[in-house]
XYZ file of C-alpha atoms in Angstrom:
636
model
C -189.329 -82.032 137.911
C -192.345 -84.151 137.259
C -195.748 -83.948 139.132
C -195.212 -86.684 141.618
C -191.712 -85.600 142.408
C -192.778 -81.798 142.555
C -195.614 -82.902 145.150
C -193.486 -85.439 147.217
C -190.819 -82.736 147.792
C -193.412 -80.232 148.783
C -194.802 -82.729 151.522
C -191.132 -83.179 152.501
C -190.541 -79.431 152.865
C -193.977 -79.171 154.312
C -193.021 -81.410 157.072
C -189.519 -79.512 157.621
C -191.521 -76.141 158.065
C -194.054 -77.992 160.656
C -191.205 -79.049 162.645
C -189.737 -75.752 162.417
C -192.167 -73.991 164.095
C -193.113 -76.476 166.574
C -189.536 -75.703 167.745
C -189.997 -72.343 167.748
C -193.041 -72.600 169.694
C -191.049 -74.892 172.279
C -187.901 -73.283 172.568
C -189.627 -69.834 173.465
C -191.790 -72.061 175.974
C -188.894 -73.956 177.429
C -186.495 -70.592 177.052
C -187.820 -68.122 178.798
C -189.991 -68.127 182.032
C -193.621 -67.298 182.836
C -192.592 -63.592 183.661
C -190.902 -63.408 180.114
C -193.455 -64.774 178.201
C -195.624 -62.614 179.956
C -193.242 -59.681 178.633
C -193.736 -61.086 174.979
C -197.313 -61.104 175.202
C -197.291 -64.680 175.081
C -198.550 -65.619 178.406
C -200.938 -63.841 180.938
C -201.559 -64.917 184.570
C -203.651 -63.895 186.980
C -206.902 -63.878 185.554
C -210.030 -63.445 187.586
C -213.447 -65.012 186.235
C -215.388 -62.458 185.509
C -218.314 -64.938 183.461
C -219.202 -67.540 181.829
C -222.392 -67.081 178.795
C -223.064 -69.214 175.566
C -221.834 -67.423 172.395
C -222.435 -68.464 168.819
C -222.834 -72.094 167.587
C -223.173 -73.295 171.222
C -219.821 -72.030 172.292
C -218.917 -71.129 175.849
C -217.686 -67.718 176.630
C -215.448 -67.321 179.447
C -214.496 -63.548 180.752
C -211.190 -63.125 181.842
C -209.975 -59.795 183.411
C -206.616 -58.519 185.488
C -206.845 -55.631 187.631
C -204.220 -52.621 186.258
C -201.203 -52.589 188.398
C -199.120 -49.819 186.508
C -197.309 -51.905 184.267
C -195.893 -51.123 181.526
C -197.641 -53.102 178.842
C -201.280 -54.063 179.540
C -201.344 -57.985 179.811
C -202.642 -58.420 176.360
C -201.130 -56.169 174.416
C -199.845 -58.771 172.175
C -203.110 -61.207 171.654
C -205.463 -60.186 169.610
C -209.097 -61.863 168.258
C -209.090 -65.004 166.637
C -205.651 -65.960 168.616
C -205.688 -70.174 169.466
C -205.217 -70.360 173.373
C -204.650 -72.340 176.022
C -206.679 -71.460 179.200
C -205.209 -73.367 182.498
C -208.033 -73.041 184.958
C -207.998 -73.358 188.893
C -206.392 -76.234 190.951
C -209.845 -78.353 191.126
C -211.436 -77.490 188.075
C -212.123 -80.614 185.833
C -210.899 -80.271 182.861
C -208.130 -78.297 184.247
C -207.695 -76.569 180.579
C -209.175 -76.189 177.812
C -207.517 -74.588 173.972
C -210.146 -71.897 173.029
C -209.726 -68.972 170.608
C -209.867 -65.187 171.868
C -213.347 -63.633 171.211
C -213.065 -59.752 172.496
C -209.634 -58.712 173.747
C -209.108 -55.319 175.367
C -206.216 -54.271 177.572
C -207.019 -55.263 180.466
C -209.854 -58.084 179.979
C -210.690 -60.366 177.487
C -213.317 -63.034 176.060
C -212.568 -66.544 175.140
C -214.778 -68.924 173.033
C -213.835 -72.269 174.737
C -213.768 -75.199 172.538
C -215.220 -77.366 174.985
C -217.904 -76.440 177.747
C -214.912 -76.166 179.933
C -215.763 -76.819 184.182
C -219.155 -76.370 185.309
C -217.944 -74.520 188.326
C -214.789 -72.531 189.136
C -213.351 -72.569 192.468
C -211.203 -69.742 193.892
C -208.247 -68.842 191.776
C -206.836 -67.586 189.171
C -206.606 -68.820 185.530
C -204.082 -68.424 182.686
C -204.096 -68.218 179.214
C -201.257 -69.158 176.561
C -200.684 -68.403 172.946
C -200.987 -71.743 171.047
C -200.240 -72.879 167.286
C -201.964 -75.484 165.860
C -201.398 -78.727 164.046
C -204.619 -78.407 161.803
C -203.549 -76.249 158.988
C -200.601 -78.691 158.280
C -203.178 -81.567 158.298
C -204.862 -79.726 155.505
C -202.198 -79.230 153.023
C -200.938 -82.569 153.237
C -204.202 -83.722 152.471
C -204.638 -81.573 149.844
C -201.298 -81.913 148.130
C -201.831 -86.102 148.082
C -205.236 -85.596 146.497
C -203.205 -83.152 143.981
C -200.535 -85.929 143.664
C -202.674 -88.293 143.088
C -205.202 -87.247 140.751
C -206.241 -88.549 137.206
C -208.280 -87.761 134.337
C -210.347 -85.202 136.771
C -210.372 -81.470 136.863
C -207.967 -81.037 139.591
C -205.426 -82.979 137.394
C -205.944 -80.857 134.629
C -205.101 -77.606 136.935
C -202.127 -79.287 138.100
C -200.850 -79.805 134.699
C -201.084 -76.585 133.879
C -200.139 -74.999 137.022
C -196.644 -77.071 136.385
C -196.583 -76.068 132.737
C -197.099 -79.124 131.429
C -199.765 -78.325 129.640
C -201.058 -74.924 127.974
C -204.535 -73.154 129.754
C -207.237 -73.263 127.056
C -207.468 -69.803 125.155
C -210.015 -66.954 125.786
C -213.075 -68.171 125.122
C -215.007 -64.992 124.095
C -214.159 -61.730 123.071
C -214.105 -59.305 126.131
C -216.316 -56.170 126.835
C -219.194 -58.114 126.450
C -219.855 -57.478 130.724
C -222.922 -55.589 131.888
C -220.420 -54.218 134.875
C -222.101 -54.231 138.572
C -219.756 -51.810 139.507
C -219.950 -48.563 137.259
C -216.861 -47.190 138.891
C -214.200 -49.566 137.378
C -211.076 -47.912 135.579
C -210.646 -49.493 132.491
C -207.399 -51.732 134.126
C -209.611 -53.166 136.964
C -212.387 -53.701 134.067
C -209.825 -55.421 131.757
C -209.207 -57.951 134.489
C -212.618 -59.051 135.344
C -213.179 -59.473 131.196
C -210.190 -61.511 131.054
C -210.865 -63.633 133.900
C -214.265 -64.177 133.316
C -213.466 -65.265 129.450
C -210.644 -67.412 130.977
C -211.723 -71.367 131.214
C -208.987 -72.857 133.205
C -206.920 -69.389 135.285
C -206.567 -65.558 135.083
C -203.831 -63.788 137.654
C -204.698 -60.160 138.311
C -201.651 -58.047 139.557
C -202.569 -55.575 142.515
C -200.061 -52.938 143.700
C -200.691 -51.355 147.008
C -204.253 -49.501 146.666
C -205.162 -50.354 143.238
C -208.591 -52.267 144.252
C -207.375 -56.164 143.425
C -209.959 -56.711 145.815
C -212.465 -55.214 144.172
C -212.272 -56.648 141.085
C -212.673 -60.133 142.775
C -215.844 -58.935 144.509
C -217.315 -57.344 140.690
C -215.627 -61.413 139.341
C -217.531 -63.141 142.035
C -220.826 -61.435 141.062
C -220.485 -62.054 137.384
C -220.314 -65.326 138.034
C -222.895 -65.762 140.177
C -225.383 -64.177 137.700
C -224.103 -66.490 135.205
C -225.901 -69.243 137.550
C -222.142 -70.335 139.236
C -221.022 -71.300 142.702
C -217.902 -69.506 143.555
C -215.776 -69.788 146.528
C -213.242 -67.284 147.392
C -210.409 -67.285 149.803
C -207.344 -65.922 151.150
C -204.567 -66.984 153.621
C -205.839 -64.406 156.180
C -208.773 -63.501 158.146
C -208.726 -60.059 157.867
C -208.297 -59.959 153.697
C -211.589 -62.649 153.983
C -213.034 -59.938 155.612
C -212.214 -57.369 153.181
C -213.835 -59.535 151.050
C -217.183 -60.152 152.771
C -217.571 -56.209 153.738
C -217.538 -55.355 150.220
C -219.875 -58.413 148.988
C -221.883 -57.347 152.294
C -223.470 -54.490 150.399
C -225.017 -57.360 147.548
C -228.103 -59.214 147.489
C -225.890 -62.904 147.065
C -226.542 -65.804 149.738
C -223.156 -65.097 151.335
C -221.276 -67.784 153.928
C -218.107 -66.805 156.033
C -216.535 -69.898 157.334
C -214.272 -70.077 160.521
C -214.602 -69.568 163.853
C -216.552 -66.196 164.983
C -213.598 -64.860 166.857
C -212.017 -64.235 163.506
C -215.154 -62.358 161.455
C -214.789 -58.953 162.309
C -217.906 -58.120 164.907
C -220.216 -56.368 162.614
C -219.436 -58.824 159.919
C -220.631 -61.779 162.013
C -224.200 -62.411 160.750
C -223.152 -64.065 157.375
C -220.678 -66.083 159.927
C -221.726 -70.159 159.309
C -222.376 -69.934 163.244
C -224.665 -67.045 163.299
C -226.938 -68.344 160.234
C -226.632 -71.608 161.879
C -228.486 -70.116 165.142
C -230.968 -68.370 163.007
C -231.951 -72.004 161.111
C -235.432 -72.975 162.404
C -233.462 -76.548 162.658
C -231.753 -75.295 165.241
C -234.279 -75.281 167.811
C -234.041 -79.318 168.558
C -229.787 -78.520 169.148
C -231.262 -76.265 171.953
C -233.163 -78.486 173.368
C -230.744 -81.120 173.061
C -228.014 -79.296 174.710
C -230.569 -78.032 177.300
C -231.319 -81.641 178.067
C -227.486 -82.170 178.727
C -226.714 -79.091 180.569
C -229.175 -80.092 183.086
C -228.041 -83.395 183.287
C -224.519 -82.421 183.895
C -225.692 -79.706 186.757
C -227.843 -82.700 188.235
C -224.989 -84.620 188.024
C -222.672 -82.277 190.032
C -225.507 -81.600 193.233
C -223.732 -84.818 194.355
C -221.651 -84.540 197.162
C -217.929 -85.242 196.632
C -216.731 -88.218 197.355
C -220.071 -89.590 198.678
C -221.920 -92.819 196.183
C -224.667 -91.271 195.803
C -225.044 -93.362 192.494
C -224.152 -96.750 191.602
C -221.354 -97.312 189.339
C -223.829 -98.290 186.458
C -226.168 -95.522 187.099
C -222.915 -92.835 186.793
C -221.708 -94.459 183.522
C -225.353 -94.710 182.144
C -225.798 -90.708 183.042
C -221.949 -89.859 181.459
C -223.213 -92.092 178.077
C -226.483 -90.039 178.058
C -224.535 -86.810 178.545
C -222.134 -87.557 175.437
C -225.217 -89.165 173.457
C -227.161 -85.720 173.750
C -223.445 -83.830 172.628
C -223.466 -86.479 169.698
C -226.711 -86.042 168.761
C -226.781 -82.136 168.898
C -223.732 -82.174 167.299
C -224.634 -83.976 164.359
C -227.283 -82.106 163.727
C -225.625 -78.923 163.604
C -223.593 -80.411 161.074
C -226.533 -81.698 158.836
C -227.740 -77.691 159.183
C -224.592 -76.440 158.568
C -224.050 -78.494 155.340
C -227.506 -77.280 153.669
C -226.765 -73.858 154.541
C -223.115 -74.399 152.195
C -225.103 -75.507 149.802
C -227.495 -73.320 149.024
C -225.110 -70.655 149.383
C -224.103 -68.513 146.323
C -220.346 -67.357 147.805
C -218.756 -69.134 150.157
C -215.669 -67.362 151.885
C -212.807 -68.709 154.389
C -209.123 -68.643 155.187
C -207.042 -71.645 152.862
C -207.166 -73.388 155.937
C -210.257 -72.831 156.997
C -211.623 -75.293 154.523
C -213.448 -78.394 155.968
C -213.745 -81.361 153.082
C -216.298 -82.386 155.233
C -218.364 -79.299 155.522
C -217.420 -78.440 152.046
C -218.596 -81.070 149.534
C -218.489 -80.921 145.788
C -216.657 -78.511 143.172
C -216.848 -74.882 142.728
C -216.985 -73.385 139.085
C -214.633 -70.369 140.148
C -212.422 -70.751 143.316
C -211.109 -66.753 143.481
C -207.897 -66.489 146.208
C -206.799 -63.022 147.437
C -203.522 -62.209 148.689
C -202.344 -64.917 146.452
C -198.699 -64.054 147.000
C -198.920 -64.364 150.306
C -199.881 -68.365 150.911
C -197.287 -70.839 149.980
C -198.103 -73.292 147.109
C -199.196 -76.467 150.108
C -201.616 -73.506 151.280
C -202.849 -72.296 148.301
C -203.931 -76.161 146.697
C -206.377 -76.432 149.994
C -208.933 -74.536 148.386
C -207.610 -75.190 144.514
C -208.160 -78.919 144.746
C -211.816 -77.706 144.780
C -211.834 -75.557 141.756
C -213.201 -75.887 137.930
C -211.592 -72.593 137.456
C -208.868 -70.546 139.391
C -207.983 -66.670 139.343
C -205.579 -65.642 141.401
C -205.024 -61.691 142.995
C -201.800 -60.252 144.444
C -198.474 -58.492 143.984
C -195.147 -60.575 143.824
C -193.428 -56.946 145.080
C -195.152 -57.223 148.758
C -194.493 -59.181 151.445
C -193.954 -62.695 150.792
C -195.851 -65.591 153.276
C -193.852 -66.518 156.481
C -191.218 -68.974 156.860
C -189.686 -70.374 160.008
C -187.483 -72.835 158.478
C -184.879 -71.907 155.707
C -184.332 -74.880 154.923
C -187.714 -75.154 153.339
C -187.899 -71.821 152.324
C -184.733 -72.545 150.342
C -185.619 -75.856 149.182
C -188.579 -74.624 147.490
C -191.234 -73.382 149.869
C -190.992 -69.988 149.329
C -191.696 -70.301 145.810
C -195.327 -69.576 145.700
C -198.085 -70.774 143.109
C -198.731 -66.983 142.062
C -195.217 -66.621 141.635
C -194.480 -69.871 139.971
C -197.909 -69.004 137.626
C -196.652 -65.309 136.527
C -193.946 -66.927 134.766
C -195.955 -69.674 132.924
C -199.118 -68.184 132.036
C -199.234 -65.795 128.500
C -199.978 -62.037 128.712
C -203.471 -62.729 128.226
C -204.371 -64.377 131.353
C -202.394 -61.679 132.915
C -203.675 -57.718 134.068
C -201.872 -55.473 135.759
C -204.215 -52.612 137.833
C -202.365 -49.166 137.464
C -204.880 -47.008 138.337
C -204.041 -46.745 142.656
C -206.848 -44.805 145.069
C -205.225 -44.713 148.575
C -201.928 -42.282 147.563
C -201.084 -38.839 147.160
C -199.139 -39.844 143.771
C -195.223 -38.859 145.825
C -195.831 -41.186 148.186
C -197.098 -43.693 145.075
C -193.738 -42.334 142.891
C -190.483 -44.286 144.375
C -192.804 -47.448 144.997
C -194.053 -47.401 141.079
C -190.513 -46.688 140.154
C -188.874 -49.209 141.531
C -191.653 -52.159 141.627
C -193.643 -50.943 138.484
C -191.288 -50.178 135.712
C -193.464 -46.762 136.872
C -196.424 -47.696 135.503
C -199.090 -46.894 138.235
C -200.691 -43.683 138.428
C -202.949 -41.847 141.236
C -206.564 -41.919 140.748
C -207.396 -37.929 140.350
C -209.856 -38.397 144.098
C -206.377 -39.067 145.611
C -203.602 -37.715 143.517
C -202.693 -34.015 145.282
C -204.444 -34.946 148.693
C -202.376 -34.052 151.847
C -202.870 -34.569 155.489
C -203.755 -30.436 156.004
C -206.789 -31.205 153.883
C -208.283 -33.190 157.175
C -210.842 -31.302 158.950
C -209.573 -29.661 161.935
C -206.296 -30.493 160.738
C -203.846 -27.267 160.784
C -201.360 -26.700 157.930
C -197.517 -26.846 159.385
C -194.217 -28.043 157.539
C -195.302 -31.596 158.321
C -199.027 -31.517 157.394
C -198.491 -30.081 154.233
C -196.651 -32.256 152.423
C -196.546 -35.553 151.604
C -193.484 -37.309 152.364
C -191.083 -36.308 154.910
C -187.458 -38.250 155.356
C -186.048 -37.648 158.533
C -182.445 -38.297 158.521
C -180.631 -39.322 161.901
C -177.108 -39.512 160.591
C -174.878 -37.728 162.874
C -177.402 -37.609 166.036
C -176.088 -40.820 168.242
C -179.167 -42.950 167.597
C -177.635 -46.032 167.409
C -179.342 -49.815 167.443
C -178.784 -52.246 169.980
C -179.580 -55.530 170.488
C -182.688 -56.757 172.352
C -181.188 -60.413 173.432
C -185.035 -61.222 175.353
C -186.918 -60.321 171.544
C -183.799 -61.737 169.495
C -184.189 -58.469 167.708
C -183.026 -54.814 167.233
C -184.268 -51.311 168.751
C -183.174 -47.683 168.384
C -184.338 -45.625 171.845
C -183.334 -42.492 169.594
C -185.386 -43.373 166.698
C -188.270 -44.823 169.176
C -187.887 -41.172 170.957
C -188.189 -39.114 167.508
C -191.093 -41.114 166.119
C -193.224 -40.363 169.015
C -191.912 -36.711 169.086
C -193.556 -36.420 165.742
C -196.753 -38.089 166.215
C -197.492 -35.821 168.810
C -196.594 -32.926 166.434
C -199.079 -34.744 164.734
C -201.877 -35.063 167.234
C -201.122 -31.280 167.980
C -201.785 -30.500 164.498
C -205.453 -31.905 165.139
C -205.169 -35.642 163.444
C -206.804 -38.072 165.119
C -204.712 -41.016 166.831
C -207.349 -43.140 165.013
C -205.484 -41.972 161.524
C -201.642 -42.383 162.540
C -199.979 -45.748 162.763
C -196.169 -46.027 163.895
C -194.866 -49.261 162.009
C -191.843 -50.760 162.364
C -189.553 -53.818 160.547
C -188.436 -54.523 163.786
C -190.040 -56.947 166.327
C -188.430 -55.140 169.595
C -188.856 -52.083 168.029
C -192.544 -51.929 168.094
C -192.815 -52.529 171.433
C -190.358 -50.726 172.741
C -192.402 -47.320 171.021
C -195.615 -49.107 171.863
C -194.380 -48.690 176.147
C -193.447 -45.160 175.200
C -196.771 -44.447 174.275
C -200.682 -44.298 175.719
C -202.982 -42.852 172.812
C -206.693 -44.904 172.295
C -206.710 -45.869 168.324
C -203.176 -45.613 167.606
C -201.423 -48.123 166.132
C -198.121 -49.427 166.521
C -196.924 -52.279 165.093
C -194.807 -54.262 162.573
C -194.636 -53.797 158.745
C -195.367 -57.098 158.633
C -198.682 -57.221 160.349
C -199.736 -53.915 158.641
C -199.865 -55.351 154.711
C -203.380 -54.997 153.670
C -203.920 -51.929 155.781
C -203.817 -48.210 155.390
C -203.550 -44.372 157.547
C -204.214 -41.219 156.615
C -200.701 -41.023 158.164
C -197.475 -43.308 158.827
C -194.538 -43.032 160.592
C -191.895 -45.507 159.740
C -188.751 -46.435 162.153
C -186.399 -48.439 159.984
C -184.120 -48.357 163.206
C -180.782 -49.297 161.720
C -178.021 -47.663 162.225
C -174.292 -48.717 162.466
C -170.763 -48.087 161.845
C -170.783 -51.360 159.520
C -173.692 -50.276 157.170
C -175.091 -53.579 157.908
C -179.143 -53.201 157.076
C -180.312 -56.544 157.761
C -183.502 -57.944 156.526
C -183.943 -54.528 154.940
C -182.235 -56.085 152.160
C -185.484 -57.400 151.153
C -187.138 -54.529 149.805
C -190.415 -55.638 149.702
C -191.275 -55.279 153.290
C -190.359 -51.293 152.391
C -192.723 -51.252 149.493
C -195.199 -52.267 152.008
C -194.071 -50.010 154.280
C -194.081 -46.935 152.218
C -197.456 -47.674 150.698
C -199.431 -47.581 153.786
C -200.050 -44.100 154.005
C -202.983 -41.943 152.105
C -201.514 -38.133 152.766
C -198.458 -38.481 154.934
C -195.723 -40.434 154.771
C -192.826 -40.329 157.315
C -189.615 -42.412 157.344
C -186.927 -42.028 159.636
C -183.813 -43.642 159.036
C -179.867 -42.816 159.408
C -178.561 -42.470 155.414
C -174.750 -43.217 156.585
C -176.184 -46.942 157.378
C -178.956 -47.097 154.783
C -178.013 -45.297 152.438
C -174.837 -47.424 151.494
C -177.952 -50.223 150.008
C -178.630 -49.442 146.450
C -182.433 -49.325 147.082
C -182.519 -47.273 150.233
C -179.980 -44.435 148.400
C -182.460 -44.286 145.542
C -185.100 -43.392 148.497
C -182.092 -40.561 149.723
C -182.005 -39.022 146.154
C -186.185 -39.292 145.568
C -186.730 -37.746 148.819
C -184.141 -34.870 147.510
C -185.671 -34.429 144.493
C -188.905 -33.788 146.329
C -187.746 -31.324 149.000
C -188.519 -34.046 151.346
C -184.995 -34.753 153.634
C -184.926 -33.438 156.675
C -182.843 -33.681 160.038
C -183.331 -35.098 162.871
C -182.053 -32.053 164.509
C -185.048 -30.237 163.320
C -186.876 -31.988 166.044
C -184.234 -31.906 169.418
């Protein structure tokens, strides 16, 4: 397939997987009623005003809160920071909504950073808020997969003729180990990779199974190539593996830039946030004023009596052009600051789509994208078509990024560049990090097995570490080891159907796993250190009604990638007289799933179901070999 057709059909299945998910969106909106939505944590009503204070960048912040009323979830159990929203205010308000993006969320109030100014009074009432998508992203990689398309005899034609292997990447230039390392505490894998990709002129991929510090060697990449006078920008498709980034770059000296909305910068993280440095500009005085000016204007504007003409009709359009001339003006301002801020920056950092071709002007000798795996090819050419020089970090074994159409995920879409890449570049653009730091090396065992031809070993800090080792923590048959399979074959735990969630629960499973996190908690680990993770969508919050402990966390496999626990306990919830295992047929999610924990891993799991699936009766027979199955009825 040549370039143009390759691009073509990827704005084609781009366009598929937009409409997808807008339908998605409005079937659940059109399908199920305010009271249901509410259930999903999609919706929440009711919502008292509790303020209203600037934020960041000029933003407004508006203070929602609900009263408890015994329910069973808290009303936003499911939203989280950095969630697009719709807020519906009170019958009167003008406007009478406004999209914003959540800013603080706990259970039972919240913060969101409106995108507007929003009314400039509230009457009596309650408001709502809504979980929105957005169009913007899509906007972006059908931008950027045009300017791919339709590039010549530039740089970014050059990548893409290589990324299609239809042309060869330039060799090496230099002989490695010539690096004066930052970081002294590199194993000789992670150091291997920053050699190669540094030496590389045109792309280096670095492969990073769970815990083996991928991210890492893209902070130690990015600071070689700053000190070799270069402007990097590095990316990934999520906010919270930007962050990962930033944290560990926080600790440099490097004029560092997060881009993206504040809601979505972790809070201590948010001074090298574009808003923040923005505020602390000496520029930024006159956008004070300017919006000063305005707010005043619109407050004098409002003393008027309703419905009484206080003002002629010219004098009330002169004041409404003044009003949006002083937003105009402030606003363009902020953008001239904002634009010599990126460009005296060293690093710049944002999600793919995060990336404003406005904001961001000119190339970038080394464009370094985390989580590569995870961002579809559209996503990933965002930041790319601003690149001299790619390297890519992430693990074709994990999760790969989401779909909602399968159509497009069959027609291409799922193929991403990293993947695509692996298979065209030579060895020598290529590392693989075996050296992992977050495992006790059984936990590590069946994962390197079955993803890693068993290449991966457990750093030495790591390799014999188990959860009794905690402080405070006593030593029992759980604590002390550090996997545990607890089979439920034979106990009656079977799945049903959750028609509301269009997904599967087990009550039994849901009852054991919490059984065993409070063995847990009575062994003296902190709920702060256990997460209870789940495949399943109705799963999770069926165990997250069952139970009330601050800094636990329950959630999906899917939502957990990137993240570890001192401990885990895994529900894999099927269990049937049809040994039908679902999407647990894609045994990636489980290689995420067993590689979140650092001392303890739990799975529980029926082996008449599972264990009829090649993969999961390889899991049966490690567990044997390490003493590690167990019954359910060990726990009644």
């Amino acid at each position: 397939m040549g370039g143009s057709e390759h691009f073509n059909r990827l704005l084609v299945l781009l366009e598929i997987e937009r409409l997808a998910e807008k339908q998605e969106n409005l079937r659940e909106l059109r399908r199920y009623p305010i009271a249901t939505r509410e259930a999903l944590g999609k919706t929440v009503t009711g919502l008292a005003v509790e303020g209203v204070e600037g934020g960041l960048g000029g933003m407004t912040l508006l203070t929602l809160s609900r009263q408890s009323a015994g329910e069973e979830l808290a009303p936003f159990h499911a939203l989280g920071a950095g969630d697009n929203v719709l807020v519906t205010f009170p019958s009167g308000c003008q406007p009478p909504a406004s999209e914003g993006t959540m800013y603080k969320v706990d259970e039972y109030r919240s913060t969101v950073a409106l995108n507007g100014p929003g009314p400039s009074q509230f009457p009596r009432g309650n408001c709502q808020i809504d979980l929105l998508g957005s169009d913007a992203t899509y906007q972006r990689m059908k931008k950027a997969l045009a300017k791919v398309c339709d590039a010549k005899k530039n740089r970014v034609a050059e990548l893409r003729e290589i990324f299609l292997g239809e042309k060869k990447p330039e060799r090496l230039h230099r002989a490695k180990s010539k690096l004066q390392f930052f970081n002294e505490h590199l194993n000789e894998f992670q150091r291997q990779a920053v050699e190669t990709a540094v030496a590389a002129p045109d792309v280096a991929l670095v492969h990073g199974p769970p815990g083996t510090g991928k991210t890492t060697v893209l902070v130690e990449l990015i600071r070689q190539s700053v000190a070799r006078g270069e402007r990097v920008l590095a990316t990934a498709p999520s906010n919270i593996a930007v962050d990962n980034m930033l944290e560990k770059l926080h600790e440099t000296n490097l004029r560092v830039v997060r881009l993206g909305h504040p809601a979505r910068t972790l809070e201590f993280l948010r001074h090298n946030n574009l808003a923040a440095l923005l505020e602390q500009d000496p520029g930024y005085d006159e956008v004070r004023e300017l919006d000063g000016r305005r707010e005043r204007l619109i407050k004098k504007k409002s003393r008027f009596g309703r419905g009484r003409a206080q003002l002629g009709y010219e004098e009330r359009q002169g004041r409404e052009r003044e009003v949006r001339q002083l937003w105009r003006q402030a606003r363009d301002i902020e953008f001239e600051i904002s634009r010599r801020i990126l460009s005296s920056a060293q690093v710049v950092l944002a999600t793919h789509g995060g990336i404003s071709r406005k904001m961001v002007k000119g190339e970038f000798d080394l464009v370094a994208l985390d989580e590569a795996s995870q961002a579809t090819e559209p996503f990933s050419w965002i930041p790319l078509t601003l690149a001299r020089k790619a390297v890519f970090a992430g693990d074709s074994m994990q999760l790969p990024p989401t779909i909602y159409s399968q159509e497009a995920a069959k027609g291409g879409l799922a193929v991403t560049l990293f993947d695509r890449l692996k298979d065209i570049l030579p060895d020598s653009l290529q590392t693989l990090l075996r050296v992992q730091y977050r495992m006790h090396e059984t936990i590590m065992g069946f994962s390197s097995g079955q993803f890693y031809e068993g290449k991966l070993r457990a750093d030495e800090s790591v390799r014999k570490r188990t959860a009794n080792e905690l402080p405070n923590v006593e030593s029992d048959d759980l604590t002390s080891v550090p996997l545990t399979f607890v089979d439920t074959a034979g106990a009656g735990f079977e799945e049903s159907w959750n028609e509301l969630l269009e997904s599967r629960e087990n009550k039994g499973e849901a009852d054991l796993a919490v059984r065993l996190m409070k063995r847990l908690l009575d062994a003296g680990l902190s709920p702060c250190d256990i997460a209870l993770l789940t495949p399943y969508v109705a799963q999770s919050r069926l165990l997250k009604s069952m139970v009330k402990a601050p800094g636990l966390e329950i959630g999906s496999v899917d939502g957990f990638q990137g993240r570890e626990k001192e401990a885990t306990i895994v529900s894999l919830v099927r269990s049937n007289a049809e040994a039908e295992v679902g999407f647990l047929c894609d045994t990636r999610r489980m290689n995420v799933a067993m590689t979140r924990a650092r001392r303890l891993l739990i799975v529980i799991g029926d082996s008449a179901t599972i264990g009829q699936h090649p993969f999961y009766s390889r899991f049966i027979d490690y567990a044997d070999k390490h003493g590690a199955h167990r019954s359910s009825y060990e726990w009644p």
